[in-house]
Every structure is written in structure tokens, then in C-alpha cells.
Amino acid sequence: MLRNSILIFILFLLNFNLSNIALSHHGFAAYSQENITLTGIVTNFRFVNPHVQVYFDVINNDGAIDSWQGELTAPNKLSRGGWSKNTLLNGEVLNITGAIPRNGARSMRIRAISRENGESVNIGEILEDL
């Protein structure tokens, strides 16, 4: 009986530790502290867990198209700030500001978005506690 109790307790501890690892969240150490702003055309807006994704094309200095991916916070947090799956539309021109990864990948941790007409898309207050 005691042996079974010890075995059950050990299995519980292992399960608890493994679940903590699985539930852990990634950090943002891979991103630089400096923000850049890019103007691009939205090609895909994914209002999905765990992070909302914005895919956009940017015309580089050579006139070629570079495809970028940007990441925001969770959709439930954005929806509390008024966002929906229709907040950003394919084909829409946006100015997107954020931190890029140190490895040079065309990815961005988005910190601010404004529309072509200069209208700011509300994410500043939503992201303050990140």
C-alpha cells in the first residue's frame, strides 16, 4: 500500500512538472530593443491563438517584394480592446512598427499600426502590460 502511494505521488510530481513546461511561454529575447516601421500591404490576417498574426508584403529598396510576418498578443486580449477578425483587411496598406529578430528574419513583434490615412489602430493600451 505504501509503495503504491509513493509511486502515485512520484507520478503526480512528474506530471505536474511536465505540465508546467508545456504551459510555459516564450520570451522576446530574440528580438532587438529597437523598433522599425515598415509600410506594407496586408496579405493575410489571422485572428487565432496563441498570437494574432499579420502577414504583409513590403517593397524593398531594390523594388522587389519582401514578405513579412508580424505577431501581436492573444485574440481574446485584442478583442477586449475592440479588435475582431475584420480589424485588418487583405489588401489594406498599413504602417507597422515593431521589433525585429536579431537573426534578420522578416518577422516582427508588432508595437504599433497605423492605416494609410494616418489613423492609428488601437493596440498601444492593449500591449502596455506585455
PDB file of C-alpha atoms in Angstrom:
ATOM      1  CA  MET A   1       0.000   0.000   0.000  1.00  0.00           C
ATOM      2  CA  LEU A   2       2.761   2.432   0.962  1.00  0.00           C
ATOM      3  CA  ARG A   3       4.676   1.506  -2.174  1.00  0.00           C
ATOM      4  CA  ASN A   4       1.641   2.307  -4.351  1.00  0.00           C
ATOM      5  CA  SER A   5       1.134   5.625  -2.564  1.00  0.00           C
ATOM      6  CA  ILE A   6       4.755   6.606  -3.149  1.00  0.00           C
ATOM      7  CA  LEU A   7       4.509   5.613  -6.815  1.00  0.00           C
ATOM      8  CA  ILE A   8       1.320   7.643  -7.273  1.00  0.00           C
ATOM      9  CA  PHE A   9       2.944  10.638  -5.581  1.00  0.00           C
ATOM     10  CA  ILE A  10       6.021  10.415  -7.839  1.00  0.00           C
ATOM     11  CA  LEU A  11       3.824  10.178 -10.936  1.00  0.00           C
ATOM     12  CA  PHE A  12       1.864  13.211  -9.755  1.00  0.00           C
ATOM     13  CA  LEU A  13       5.068  15.240  -9.334  1.00  0.00           C
ATOM     14  CA  LEU A  14       6.343  14.217 -12.767  1.00  0.00           C
ATOM     15  CA  ASN A  15       3.037  15.106 -14.377  1.00  0.00           C
ATOM     16  CA  PHE A  16       2.939  18.460 -12.581  1.00  0.00           C
ATOM     17  CA  ASN A  17       6.470  19.375 -13.706  1.00  0.00           C
ATOM     18  CA  LEU A  18       5.863  18.308 -17.297  1.00  0.00           C
ATOM     19  CA  SER A  19       2.645  20.304 -17.486  1.00  0.00           C
ATOM     20  CA  ASN A  20       4.484  23.422 -16.258  1.00  0.00           C
ATOM     21  CA  ILE A  21       6.996  23.014 -19.063  1.00  0.00           C
ATOM     22  CA  ALA A  22       4.227  22.595 -21.621  1.00  0.00           C
ATOM     23  CA  LEU A  23       2.383  25.671 -20.367  1.00  0.00           C
ATOM     24  CA  SER A  24       5.429  27.916 -20.276  1.00  0.00           C
ATOM     25  CA  HIS A  25       5.514  30.879 -22.627  1.00  0.00           C
ATOM     26  CA  HIS A  26       8.289  32.053 -24.881  1.00  0.00           C
ATOM     27  CA  GLY A  27      10.101  35.302 -24.210  1.00  0.00           C
ATOM     28  CA  PHE A  28      11.120  38.036 -26.584  1.00  0.00           C
ATOM     29  CA  ALA A  29      14.892  37.954 -26.061  1.00  0.00           C
ATOM     30  CA  ALA A  30      15.347  37.023 -29.725  1.00  0.00           C
ATOM     31  CA  TYR A  31      14.038  40.457 -30.747  1.00  0.00           C
ATOM     32  CA  SER A  32      16.075  43.661 -30.784  1.00  0.00           C
ATOM     33  CA  GLN A  33      15.103  46.510 -28.474  1.00  0.00           C
ATOM     34  CA  GLU A  34      14.966  48.909 -31.422  1.00  0.00           C
ATOM     35  CA  ASN A  35      11.733  49.430 -33.357  1.00  0.00           C
ATOM     36  CA  ILE A  36      11.486  49.890 -37.116  1.00  0.00           C
ATOM     37  CA  THR A  37       8.499  50.998 -39.185  1.00  0.00           C
ATOM     38  CA  LEU A  38       7.561  49.312 -42.456  1.00  0.00           C
ATOM     39  CA  THR A  39       4.824  50.186 -44.924  1.00  0.00           C
ATOM     40  CA  GLY A  40       3.193  47.096 -46.354  1.00  0.00           C
ATOM     41  CA  ILE A  41       0.096  45.575 -47.869  1.00  0.00           C
ATOM     42  CA  VAL A  42      -1.757  43.019 -45.738  1.00  0.00           C
ATOM     43  CA  THR A  43      -1.785  39.600 -47.417  1.00  0.00           C
ATOM     44  CA  ASN A  44      -3.259  37.607 -44.521  1.00  0.00           C
ATOM     45  CA  PHE A  45      -4.684  38.473 -41.107  1.00  0.00           C
ATOM     46  CA  ARG A  46      -5.073  35.517 -38.747  1.00  0.00           C
ATOM     47  CA  PHE A  47      -7.094  36.224 -35.595  1.00  0.00           C
ATOM     48  CA  VAL A  48      -6.049  32.953 -33.933  1.00  0.00           C
ATOM     49  CA  ASN A  49      -4.491  31.607 -30.738  1.00  0.00           C
ATOM     50  CA  PRO A  50      -1.954  31.789 -29.299  1.00  0.00           C
ATOM     51  CA  HIS A  51      -0.972  35.031 -31.090  1.00  0.00           C
ATOM     52  CA  VAL A  52      -2.690  37.088 -33.765  1.00  0.00           C
ATOM     53  CA  GLN A  53      -0.629  37.046 -36.968  1.00  0.00           C
ATOM     54  CA  VAL A  54      -0.363  39.734 -39.658  1.00  0.00           C
ATOM     55  CA  TYR A  55       1.289  38.813 -42.953  1.00  0.00           C
ATOM     56  CA  PHE A  56       2.246  41.699 -45.218  1.00  0.00           C
ATOM     57  CA  ASP A  57       4.327  42.491 -48.299  1.00  0.00           C
ATOM     58  CA  VAL A  58       6.850  45.331 -48.318  1.00  0.00           C
ATOM     59  CA  ILE A  59       8.536  46.789 -51.396  1.00  0.00           C
ATOM     60  CA  ASN A  60      12.257  46.921 -50.596  1.00  0.00           C
ATOM     61  CA  ASN A  61      14.859  49.443 -51.835  1.00  0.00           C
ATOM     62  CA  ASP A  62      15.505  47.334 -54.952  1.00  0.00           C
ATOM     63  CA  GLY A  63      11.810  47.379 -55.885  1.00  0.00           C
ATOM     64  CA  ALA A  64      11.353  43.698 -55.040  1.00  0.00           C
ATOM     65  CA  ILE A  65       8.660  42.405 -52.695  1.00  0.00           C
ATOM     66  CA  ASP A  66       9.662  41.097 -49.275  1.00  0.00           C
ATOM     67  CA  SER A  67       7.067  39.053 -47.387  1.00  0.00           C
ATOM     68  CA  TRP A  68       6.903  39.764 -43.653  1.00  0.00           C
ATOM     69  CA  GLN A  69       5.104  38.254 -40.678  1.00  0.00           C
ATOM     70  CA  GLY A  70       4.112  40.193 -37.575  1.00  0.00           C
ATOM     71  CA  GLU A  71       2.906  38.898 -34.232  1.00  0.00           C
ATOM     72  CA  LEU A  72       0.551  40.523 -31.750  1.00  0.00           C
ATOM     73  CA  THR A  73      -0.882  39.344 -28.451  1.00  0.00           C
ATOM     74  CA  ALA A  74      -3.696  36.794 -27.977  1.00  0.00           C
ATOM     75  CA  PRO A  75      -7.010  37.375 -29.774  1.00  0.00           C
ATOM     76  CA  ASN A  76      -9.015  37.419 -26.536  1.00  0.00           C
ATOM     77  CA  LYS A  77      -6.921  40.304 -25.262  1.00  0.00           C
ATOM     78  CA  LEU A  78      -7.237  42.205 -28.550  1.00  0.00           C
ATOM     79  CA  SER A  79     -10.991  41.582 -28.677  1.00  0.00           C
ATOM     80  CA  ARG A  80     -11.315  43.264 -25.273  1.00  0.00           C
ATOM     81  CA  GLY A  81      -9.728  46.291 -26.966  1.00  0.00           C
ATOM     82  CA  GLY A  82     -12.295  46.236 -29.769  1.00  0.00           C
ATOM     83  CA  TRP A  83     -10.499  44.041 -32.295  1.00  0.00           C
ATOM     84  CA  SER A  84     -12.174  41.354 -34.417  1.00  0.00           C
ATOM     85  CA  LYS A  85     -11.223  39.108 -37.317  1.00  0.00           C
ATOM     86  CA  ASN A  86     -12.162  42.049 -39.579  1.00  0.00           C
ATOM     87  CA  THR A  87      -9.984  44.725 -37.958  1.00  0.00           C
ATOM     88  CA  LEU A  88      -7.317  44.386 -40.650  1.00  0.00           C
ATOM     89  CA  LEU A  89      -8.246  43.539 -44.225  1.00  0.00           C
ATOM     90  CA  ASN A  90      -6.309  41.850 -47.004  1.00  0.00           C
ATOM     91  CA  GLY A  91      -5.073  44.476 -49.451  1.00  0.00           C
ATOM     92  CA  GLU A  92      -5.052  47.223 -46.826  1.00  0.00           C
ATOM     93  CA  VAL A  93      -1.925  49.422 -46.693  1.00  0.00           C
ATOM     94  CA  LEU A  94      -0.525  49.765 -43.168  1.00  0.00           C
ATOM     95  CA  ASN A  95       2.440  51.326 -41.414  1.00  0.00           C
ATOM     96  CA  ILE A  96       3.602  48.688 -38.948  1.00  0.00           C
ATOM     97  CA  THR A  97       6.113  49.418 -36.194  1.00  0.00           C
ATOM     98  CA  GLY A  98       7.829  46.793 -34.115  1.00  0.00           C
ATOM     99  CA  ALA A  99      10.968  44.996 -33.058  1.00  0.00           C
ATOM    100  CA  ILE A 100      12.660  42.641 -35.487  1.00  0.00           C
ATOM    101  CA  PRO A 101      14.565  39.480 -34.566  1.00  0.00           C
ATOM    102  CA  ARG A 102      18.313  39.635 -34.114  1.00  0.00           C
ATOM    103  CA  ASN A 103      18.751  36.834 -36.671  1.00  0.00           C
ATOM    104  CA  GLY A 104      17.472  39.048 -39.518  1.00  0.00           C
ATOM    105  CA  ALA A 105      14.304  37.069 -40.242  1.00  0.00           C
ATOM    106  CA  ARG A 106      11.432  39.016 -41.815  1.00  0.00           C
ATOM    107  CA  SER A 107       9.373  38.848 -38.674  1.00  0.00           C
ATOM    108  CA  MET A 108       8.226  41.489 -36.235  1.00  0.00           C
ATOM    109  CA  ARG A 109       6.875  41.831 -32.724  1.00  0.00           C
ATOM    110  CA  ILE A 110       4.298  44.495 -33.549  1.00  0.00           C
ATOM    111  CA  ARG A 111       4.075  47.521 -31.237  1.00  0.00           C
ATOM    112  CA  ALA A 112       2.031  49.989 -33.352  1.00  0.00           C
ATOM    113  CA  ILE A 113      -0.095  50.023 -36.501  1.00  0.00           C
ATOM    114  CA  SER A 114      -1.483  52.940 -38.472  1.00  0.00           C
ATOM    115  CA  ARG A 115      -3.576  52.971 -41.611  1.00  0.00           C
ATOM    116  CA  GLU A 116      -2.610  54.637 -44.881  1.00  0.00           C
ATOM    117  CA  ASN A 117      -4.678  57.717 -43.937  1.00  0.00           C
ATOM    118  CA  GLY A 118      -2.700  58.070 -40.677  1.00  0.00           C
ATOM    119  CA  GLU A 119      -5.433  56.668 -38.412  1.00  0.00           C
ATOM    120  CA  SER A 120      -3.869  54.741 -35.544  1.00  0.00           C
ATOM    121  CA  VAL A 121      -5.122  51.219 -34.885  1.00  0.00           C
ATOM    122  CA  ASN A 122      -5.587  50.877 -31.118  1.00  0.00           C
ATOM    123  CA  ILE A 123      -3.036  48.458 -29.739  1.00  0.00           C
ATOM    124  CA  GLY A 124      -0.882  50.685 -27.520  1.00  0.00           C
ATOM    125  CA  GLU A 125      -3.007  50.412 -24.384  1.00  0.00           C
ATOM    126  CA  ILE A 126      -3.665  46.734 -25.028  1.00  0.00           C
ATOM    127  CA  LEU A 127       0.061  45.962 -25.176  1.00  0.00           C
ATOM    128  CA  GLU A 128       1.128  48.091 -22.199  1.00  0.00           C
ATOM    129  CA  ASP A 129       1.233  45.162 -19.810  1.00  0.00           C
ATOM    130  CA  LEU A 130       3.208  42.853 -22.085  1.00  0.00           C
TER     131      LEU A 130
END
